[in-house]
PDB file of C-alpha atoms in Angstrom:
ATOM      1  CA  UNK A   1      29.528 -51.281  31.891  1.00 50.00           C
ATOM      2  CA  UNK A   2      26.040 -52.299  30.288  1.00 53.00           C
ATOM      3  CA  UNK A   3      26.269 -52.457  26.754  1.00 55.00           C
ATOM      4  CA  UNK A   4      24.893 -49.012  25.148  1.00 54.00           C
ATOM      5  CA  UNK A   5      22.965 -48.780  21.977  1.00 55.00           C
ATOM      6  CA  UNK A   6      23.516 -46.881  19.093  1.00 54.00           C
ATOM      7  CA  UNK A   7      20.394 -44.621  17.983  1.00 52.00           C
ATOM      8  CA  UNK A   8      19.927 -43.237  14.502  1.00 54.00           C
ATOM      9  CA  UNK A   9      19.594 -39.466  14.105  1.00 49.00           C
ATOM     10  CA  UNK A  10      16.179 -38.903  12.642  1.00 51.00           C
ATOM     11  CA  UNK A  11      15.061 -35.631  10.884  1.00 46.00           C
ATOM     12  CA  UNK A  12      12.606 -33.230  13.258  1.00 50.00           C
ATOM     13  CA  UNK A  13       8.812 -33.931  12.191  1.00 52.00           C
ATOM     14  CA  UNK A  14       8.140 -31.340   9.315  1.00 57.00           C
ATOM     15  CA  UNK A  15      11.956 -30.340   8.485  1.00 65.00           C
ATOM     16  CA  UNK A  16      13.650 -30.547   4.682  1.00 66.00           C
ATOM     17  CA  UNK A  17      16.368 -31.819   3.526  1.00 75.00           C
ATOM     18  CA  UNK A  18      19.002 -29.143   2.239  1.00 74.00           C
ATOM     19  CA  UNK A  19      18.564 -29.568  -1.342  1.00 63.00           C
ATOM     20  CA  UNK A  20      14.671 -29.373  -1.199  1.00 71.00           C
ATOM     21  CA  UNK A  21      14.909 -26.074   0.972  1.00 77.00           C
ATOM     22  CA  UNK A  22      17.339 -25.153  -1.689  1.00 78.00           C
ATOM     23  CA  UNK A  23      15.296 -25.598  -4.623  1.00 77.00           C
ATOM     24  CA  UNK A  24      12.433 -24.180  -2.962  1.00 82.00           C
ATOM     25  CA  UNK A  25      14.798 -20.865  -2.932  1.00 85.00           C
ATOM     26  CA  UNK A  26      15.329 -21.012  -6.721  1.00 87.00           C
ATOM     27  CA  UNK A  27      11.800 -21.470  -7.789  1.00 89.00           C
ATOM     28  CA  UNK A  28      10.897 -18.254  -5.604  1.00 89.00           C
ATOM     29  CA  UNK A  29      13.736 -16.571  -7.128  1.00 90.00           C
ATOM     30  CA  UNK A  30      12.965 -17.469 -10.956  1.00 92.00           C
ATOM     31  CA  UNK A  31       9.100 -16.812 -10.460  1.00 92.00           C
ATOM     32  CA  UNK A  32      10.060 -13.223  -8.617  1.00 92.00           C
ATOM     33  CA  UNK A  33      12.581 -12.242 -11.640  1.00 93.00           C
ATOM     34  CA  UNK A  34       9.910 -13.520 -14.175  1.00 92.00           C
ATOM     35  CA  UNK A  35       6.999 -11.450 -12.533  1.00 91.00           C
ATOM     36  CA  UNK A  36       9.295  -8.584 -13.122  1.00 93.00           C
ATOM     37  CA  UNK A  37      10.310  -9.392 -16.518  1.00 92.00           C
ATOM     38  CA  UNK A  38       6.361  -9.952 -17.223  1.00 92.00           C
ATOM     39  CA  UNK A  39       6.067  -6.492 -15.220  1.00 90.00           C
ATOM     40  CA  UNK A  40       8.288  -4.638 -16.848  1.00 88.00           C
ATOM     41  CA  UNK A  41       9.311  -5.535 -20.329  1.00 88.00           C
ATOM     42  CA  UNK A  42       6.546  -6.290 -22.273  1.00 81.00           C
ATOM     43  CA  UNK A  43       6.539 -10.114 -22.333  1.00 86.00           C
ATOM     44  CA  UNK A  44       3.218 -11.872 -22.143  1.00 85.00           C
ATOM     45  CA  UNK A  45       3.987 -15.460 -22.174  1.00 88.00           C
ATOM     46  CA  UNK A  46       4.702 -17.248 -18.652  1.00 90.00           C
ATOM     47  CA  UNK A  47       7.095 -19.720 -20.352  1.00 90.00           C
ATOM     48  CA  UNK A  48       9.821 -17.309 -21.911  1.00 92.00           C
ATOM     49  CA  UNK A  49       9.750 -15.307 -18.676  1.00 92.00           C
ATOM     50  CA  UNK A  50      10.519 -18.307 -16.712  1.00 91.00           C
ATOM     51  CA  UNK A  51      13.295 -19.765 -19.011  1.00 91.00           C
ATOM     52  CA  UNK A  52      14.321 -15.752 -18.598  1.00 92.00           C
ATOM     53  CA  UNK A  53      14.546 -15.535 -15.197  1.00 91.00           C
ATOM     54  CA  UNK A  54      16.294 -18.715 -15.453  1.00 90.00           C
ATOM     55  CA  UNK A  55      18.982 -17.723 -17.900  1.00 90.00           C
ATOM     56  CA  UNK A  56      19.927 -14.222 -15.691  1.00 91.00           C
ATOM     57  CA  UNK A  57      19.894 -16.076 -12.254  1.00 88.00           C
ATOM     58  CA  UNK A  58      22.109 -19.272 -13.937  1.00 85.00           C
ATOM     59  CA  UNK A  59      19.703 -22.129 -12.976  1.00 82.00           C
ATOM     60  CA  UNK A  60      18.911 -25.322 -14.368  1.00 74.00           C
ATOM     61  CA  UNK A  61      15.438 -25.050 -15.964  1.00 64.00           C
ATOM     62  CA  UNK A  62      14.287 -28.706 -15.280  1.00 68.00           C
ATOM     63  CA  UNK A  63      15.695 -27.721 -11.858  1.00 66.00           C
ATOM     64  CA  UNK A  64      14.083 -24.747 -10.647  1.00 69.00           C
ATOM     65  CA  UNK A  65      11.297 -23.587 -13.368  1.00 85.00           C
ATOM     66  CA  UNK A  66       8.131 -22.429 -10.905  1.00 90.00           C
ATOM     67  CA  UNK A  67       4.658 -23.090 -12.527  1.00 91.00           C
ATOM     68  CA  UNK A  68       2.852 -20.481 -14.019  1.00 92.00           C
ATOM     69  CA  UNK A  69       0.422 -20.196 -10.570  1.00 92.00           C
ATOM     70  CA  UNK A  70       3.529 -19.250  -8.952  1.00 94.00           C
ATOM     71  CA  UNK A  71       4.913 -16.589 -11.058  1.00 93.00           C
ATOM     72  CA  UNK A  72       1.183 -15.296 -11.252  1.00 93.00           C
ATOM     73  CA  UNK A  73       0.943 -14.952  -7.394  1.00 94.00           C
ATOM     74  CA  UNK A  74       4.514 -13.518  -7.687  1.00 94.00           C
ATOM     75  CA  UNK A  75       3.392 -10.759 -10.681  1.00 93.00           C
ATOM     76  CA  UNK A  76       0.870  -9.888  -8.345  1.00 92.00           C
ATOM     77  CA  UNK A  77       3.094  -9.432  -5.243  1.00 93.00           C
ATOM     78  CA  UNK A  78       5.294  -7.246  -7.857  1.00 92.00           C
ATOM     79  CA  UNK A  79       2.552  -5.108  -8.917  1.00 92.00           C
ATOM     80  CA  UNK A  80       1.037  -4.380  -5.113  1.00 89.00           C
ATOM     81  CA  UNK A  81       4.235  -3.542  -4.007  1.00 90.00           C
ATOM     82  CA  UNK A  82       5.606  -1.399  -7.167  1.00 90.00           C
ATOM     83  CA  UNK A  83       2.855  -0.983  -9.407  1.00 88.00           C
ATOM     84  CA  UNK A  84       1.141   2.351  -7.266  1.00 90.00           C
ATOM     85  CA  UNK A  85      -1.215   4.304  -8.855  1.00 92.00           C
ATOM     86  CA  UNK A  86      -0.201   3.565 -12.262  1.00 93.00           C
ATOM     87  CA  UNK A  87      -0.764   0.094 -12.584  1.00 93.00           C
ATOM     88  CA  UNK A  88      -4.337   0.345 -10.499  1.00 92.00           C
ATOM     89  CA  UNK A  89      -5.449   3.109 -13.336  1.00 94.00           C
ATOM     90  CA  UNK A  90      -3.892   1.392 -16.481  1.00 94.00           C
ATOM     91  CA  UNK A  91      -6.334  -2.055 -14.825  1.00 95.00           C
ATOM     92  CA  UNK A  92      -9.253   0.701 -14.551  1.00 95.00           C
ATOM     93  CA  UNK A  93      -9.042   2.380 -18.444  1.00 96.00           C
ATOM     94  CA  UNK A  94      -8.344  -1.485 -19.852  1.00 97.00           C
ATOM     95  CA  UNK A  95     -11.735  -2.864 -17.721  1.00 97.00           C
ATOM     96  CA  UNK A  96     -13.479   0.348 -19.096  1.00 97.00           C
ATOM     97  CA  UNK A  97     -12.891  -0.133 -22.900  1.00 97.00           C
ATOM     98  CA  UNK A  98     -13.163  -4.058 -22.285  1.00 98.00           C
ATOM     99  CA  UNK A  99     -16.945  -2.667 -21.300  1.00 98.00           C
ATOM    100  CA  UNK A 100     -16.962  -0.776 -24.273  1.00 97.00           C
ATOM    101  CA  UNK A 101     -15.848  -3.790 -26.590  1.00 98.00           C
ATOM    102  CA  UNK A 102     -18.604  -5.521 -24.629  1.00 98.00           C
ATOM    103  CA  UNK A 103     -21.234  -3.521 -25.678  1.00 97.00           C
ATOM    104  CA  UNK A 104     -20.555  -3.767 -28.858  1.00 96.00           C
ATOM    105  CA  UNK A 105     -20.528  -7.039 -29.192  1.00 97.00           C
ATOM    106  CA  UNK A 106     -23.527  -7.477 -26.967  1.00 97.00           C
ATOM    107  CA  UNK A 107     -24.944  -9.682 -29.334  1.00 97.00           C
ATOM    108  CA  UNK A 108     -21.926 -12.360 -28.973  1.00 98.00           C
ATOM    109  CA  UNK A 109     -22.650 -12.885 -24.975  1.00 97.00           C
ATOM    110  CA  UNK A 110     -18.966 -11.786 -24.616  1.00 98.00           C
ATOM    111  CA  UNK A 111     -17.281 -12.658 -21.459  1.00 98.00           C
ATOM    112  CA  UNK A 112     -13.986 -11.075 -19.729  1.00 98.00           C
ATOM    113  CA  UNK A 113     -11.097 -13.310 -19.161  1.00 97.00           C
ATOM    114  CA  UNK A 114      -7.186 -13.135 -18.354  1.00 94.00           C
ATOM    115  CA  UNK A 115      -4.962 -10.490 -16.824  1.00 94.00           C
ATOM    116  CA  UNK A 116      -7.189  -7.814 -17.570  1.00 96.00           C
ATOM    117  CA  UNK A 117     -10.074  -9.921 -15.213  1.00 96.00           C
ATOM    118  CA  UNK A 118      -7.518 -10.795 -12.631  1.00 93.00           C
ATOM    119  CA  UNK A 119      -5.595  -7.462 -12.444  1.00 93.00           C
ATOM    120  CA  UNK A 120      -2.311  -8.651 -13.490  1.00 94.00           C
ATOM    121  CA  UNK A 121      -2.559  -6.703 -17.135  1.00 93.00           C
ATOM    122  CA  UNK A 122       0.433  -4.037 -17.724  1.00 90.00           C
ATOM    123  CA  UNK A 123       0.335  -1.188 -20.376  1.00 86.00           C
ATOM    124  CA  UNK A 124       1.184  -4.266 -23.469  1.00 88.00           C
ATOM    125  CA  UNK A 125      -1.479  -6.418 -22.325  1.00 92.00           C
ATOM    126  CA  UNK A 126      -4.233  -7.304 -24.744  1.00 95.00           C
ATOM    127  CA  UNK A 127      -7.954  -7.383 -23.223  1.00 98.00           C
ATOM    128  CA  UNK A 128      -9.309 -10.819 -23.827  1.00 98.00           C
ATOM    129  CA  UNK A 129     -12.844 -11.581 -24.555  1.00 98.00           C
ATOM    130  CA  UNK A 130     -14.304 -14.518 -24.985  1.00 98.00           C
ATOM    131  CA  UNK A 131     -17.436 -14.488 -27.679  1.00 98.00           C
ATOM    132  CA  UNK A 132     -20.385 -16.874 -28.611  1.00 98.00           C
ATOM    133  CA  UNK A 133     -21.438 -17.859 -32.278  1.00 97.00           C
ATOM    134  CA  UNK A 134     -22.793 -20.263 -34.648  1.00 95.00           C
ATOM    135  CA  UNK A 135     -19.120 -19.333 -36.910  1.00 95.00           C
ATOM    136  CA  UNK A 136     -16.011 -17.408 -36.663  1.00 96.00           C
ATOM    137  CA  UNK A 137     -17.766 -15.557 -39.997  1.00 97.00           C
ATOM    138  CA  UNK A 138     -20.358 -14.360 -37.941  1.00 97.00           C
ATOM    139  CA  UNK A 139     -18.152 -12.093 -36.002  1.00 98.00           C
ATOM    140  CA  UNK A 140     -16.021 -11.406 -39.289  1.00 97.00           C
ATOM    141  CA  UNK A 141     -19.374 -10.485 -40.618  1.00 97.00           C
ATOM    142  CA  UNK A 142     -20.092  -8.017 -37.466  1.00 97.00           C
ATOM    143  CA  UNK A 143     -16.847  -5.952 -38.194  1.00 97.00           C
ATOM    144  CA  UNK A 144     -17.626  -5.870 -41.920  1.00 97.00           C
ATOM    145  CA  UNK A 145     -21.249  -4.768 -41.731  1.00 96.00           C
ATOM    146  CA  UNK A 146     -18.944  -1.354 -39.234  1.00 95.00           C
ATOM    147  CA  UNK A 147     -16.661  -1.233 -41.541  1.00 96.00           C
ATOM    148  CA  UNK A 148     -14.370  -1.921 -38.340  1.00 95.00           C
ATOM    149  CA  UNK A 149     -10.334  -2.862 -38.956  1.00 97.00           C
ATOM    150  CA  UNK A 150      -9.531  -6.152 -37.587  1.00 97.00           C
ATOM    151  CA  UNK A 151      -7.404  -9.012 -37.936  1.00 97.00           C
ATOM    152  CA  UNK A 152      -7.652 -13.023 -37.608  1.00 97.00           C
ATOM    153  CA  UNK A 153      -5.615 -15.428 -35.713  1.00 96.00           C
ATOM    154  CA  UNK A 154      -5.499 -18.580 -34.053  1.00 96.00           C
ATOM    155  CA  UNK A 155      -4.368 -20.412 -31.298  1.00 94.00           C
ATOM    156  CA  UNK A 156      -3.690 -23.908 -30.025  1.00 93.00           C
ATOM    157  CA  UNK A 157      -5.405 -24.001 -26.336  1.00 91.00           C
ATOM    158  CA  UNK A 158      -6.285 -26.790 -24.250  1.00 88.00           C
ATOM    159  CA  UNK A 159      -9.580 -27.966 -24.287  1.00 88.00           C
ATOM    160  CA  UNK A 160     -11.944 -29.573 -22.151  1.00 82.00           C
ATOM    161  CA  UNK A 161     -11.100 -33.425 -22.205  1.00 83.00           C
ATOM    162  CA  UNK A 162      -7.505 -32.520 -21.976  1.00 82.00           C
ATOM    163  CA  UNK A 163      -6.897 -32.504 -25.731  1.00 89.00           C
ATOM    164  CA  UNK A 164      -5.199 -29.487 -27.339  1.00 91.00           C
ATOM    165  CA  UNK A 165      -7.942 -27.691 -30.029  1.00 92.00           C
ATOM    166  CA  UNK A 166      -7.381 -24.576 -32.311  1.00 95.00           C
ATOM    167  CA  UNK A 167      -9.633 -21.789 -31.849  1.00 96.00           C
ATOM    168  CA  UNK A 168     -10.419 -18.524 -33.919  1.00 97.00           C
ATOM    169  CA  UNK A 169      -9.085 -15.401 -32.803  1.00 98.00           C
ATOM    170  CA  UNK A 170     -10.610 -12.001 -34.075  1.00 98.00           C
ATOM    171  CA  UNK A 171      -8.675  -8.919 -33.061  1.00 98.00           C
ATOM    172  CA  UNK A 172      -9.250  -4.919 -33.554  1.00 98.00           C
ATOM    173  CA  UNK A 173      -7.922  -1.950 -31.696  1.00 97.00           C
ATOM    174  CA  UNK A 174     -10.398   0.351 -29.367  1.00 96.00           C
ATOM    175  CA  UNK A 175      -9.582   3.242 -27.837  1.00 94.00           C
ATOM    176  CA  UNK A 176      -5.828   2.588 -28.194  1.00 92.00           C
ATOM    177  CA  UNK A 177      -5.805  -0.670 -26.677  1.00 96.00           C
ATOM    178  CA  UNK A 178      -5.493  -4.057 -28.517  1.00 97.00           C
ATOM    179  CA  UNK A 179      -8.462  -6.746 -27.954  1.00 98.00           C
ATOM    180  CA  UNK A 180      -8.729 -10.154 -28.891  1.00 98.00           C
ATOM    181  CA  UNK A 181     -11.757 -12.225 -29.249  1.00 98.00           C
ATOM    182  CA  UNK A 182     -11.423 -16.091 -28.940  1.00 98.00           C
ATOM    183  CA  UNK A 183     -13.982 -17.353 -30.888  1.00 98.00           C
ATOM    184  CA  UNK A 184     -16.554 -20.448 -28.994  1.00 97.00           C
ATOM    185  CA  UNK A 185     -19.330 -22.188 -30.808  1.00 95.00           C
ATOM    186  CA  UNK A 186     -22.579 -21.373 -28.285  1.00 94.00           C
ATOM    187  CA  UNK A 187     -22.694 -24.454 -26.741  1.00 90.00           C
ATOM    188  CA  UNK A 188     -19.291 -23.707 -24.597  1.00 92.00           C
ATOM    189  CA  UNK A 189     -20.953 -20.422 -23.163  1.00 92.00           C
ATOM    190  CA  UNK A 190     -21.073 -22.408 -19.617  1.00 88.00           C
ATOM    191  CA  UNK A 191     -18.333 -24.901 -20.130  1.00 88.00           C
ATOM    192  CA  UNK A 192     -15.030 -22.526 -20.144  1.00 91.00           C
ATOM    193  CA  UNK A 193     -11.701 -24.051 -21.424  1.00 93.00           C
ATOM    194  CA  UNK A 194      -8.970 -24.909 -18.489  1.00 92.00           C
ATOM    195  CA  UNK A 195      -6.713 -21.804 -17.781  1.00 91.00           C
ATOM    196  CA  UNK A 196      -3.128 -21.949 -18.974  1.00 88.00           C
ATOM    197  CA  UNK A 197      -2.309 -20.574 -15.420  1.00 90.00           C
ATOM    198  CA  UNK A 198      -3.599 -23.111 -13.156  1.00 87.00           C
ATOM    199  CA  UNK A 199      -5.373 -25.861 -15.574  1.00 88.00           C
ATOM    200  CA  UNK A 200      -8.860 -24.920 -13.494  1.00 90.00           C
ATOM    201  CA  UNK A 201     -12.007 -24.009 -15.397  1.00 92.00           C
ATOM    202  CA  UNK A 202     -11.028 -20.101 -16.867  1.00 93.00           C
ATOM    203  CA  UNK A 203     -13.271 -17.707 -14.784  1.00 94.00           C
ATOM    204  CA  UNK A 204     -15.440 -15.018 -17.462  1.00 96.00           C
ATOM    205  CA  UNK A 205     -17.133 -12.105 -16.478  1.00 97.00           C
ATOM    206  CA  UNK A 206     -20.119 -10.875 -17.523  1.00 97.00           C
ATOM    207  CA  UNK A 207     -20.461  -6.838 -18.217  1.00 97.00           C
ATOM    208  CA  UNK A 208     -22.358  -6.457 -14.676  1.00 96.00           C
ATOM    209  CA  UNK A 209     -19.276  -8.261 -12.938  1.00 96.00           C
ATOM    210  CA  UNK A 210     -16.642  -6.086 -15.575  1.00 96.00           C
ATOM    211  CA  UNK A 211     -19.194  -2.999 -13.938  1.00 95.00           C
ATOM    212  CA  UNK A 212     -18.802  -4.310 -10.168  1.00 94.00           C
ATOM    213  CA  UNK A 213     -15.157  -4.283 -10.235  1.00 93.00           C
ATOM    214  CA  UNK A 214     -15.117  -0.965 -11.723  1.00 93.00           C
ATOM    215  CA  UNK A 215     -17.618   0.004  -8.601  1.00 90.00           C
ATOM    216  CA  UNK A 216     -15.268  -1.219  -6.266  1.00 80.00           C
ATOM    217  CA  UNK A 217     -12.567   1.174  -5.546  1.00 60.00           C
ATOM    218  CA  UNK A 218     -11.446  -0.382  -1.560  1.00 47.00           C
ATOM    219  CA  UNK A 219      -9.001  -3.170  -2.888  1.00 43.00           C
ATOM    220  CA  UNK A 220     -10.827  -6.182  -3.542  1.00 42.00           C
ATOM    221  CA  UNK A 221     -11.886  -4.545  -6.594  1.00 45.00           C
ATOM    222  CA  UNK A 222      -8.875  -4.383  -8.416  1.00 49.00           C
ATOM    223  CA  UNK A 223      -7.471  -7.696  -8.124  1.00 50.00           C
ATOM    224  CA  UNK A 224      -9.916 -10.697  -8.710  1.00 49.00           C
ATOM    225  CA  UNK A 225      -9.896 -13.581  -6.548  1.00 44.00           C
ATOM    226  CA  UNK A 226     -12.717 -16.176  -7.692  1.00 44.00           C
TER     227      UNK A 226
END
């Protein structure tokens, strides 16, 4: 008999191994249980809803933590499929007194930004404005000339180059709802910061875009996708 030779078993064009498959599995299932914990319980920061979700299911975290894109487009899979009604007006009173916060602040060029912009915003969700000055103490200065309650914060974001920067944070209640304003010299009016969600430039809305959404009442509207 002619001598017959032995042929390695190769893996089909385009299939996984096991383990990849696996831990593609876990990642959906830790960024689905931190959408709902994001949903549902108040927390606002990606990270501790990941290491959350991670906790309850009994994953590694180095194993199977999703990135923060992924729990986003998973928070807004949540909130299509669960949110109804409610969520869709609680987006439509926050982009409505983020208008109002806009006005008056007119003078500061404010711009929209974050989960209130996006759509993603629940009923614990600040409204976050970015706002233009020579100084922090020029906004101070607009609240004290009102006679407006506020408070001042700050925050470690990262900036353009890569480098992490503090920045200013001004923040006052309006119409029941908490705003914060992150404070940018004028210069960085058209040079936004990287987004914590997916590290691209952070998309800000004018008030005529803020007014557009508003306008737009046949999907789109409530959920932005620029």
């Amino acid at each position: 008999m002619p001598h017959q030779r032995k042929t390695r078993t190769k893996f089909i064009d385009g299939a996984e191994p096991r383990h990849i498959r696996r831990t593609r599995q876990i990642r959906l299932e830790v960024a689905a249980e931190a959408a709902r914990i994001l949903a549902t319980e108040g927390q606002q920061n990606y990270h501790a809803a990941k290491k959350k979700a991670a906790e309850r299911i009994g994953v590694s975290e180095r194993l199977a933590l999703p990135s923060n894109l992924e729990v986003k487009d998973a928070l807004s899979i949540y909130q299509a499929l669960y949110g109804g009604a409610a969520h869709r007006d609680n987006i439509d009173n926050l982009r409505h007194i983020a208008l109002q916060a806009m006005q008056l602040l007119e003078v500061f060029q404010p711009r929209l930004v974050g989960s209130v912009l996006d759509g993603t915003a629940n009923a614990h969700s600040r409204i976050a404005l970015h706002v233009f000055a020579d100084s922090v103490e020029s906004v101070v200065f607009h609240f004290l000339e009102r006679n407006l309650p506020f408070g001042q914060e700050q925050r470690q974001i990262r900036w353009f180059n890569g480098e992490h920067r503090i920045v200013p944070i001004v923040v006052f209640e309006l119409e029941e709802a908490e705003i914060e304003l992150t404070v940018f010299d004028l210069l960085h009016l058209r040079q936004s910061p990287p987004s914590p969600i997916d590290g691209r430039p952070q998309h800000r809305a004018d008030f005529a875009e803020v007014e557009y959404l508003l306008a737009d009442k046949k999907g789109a509207g409530y959920i932005y996708r620029g």
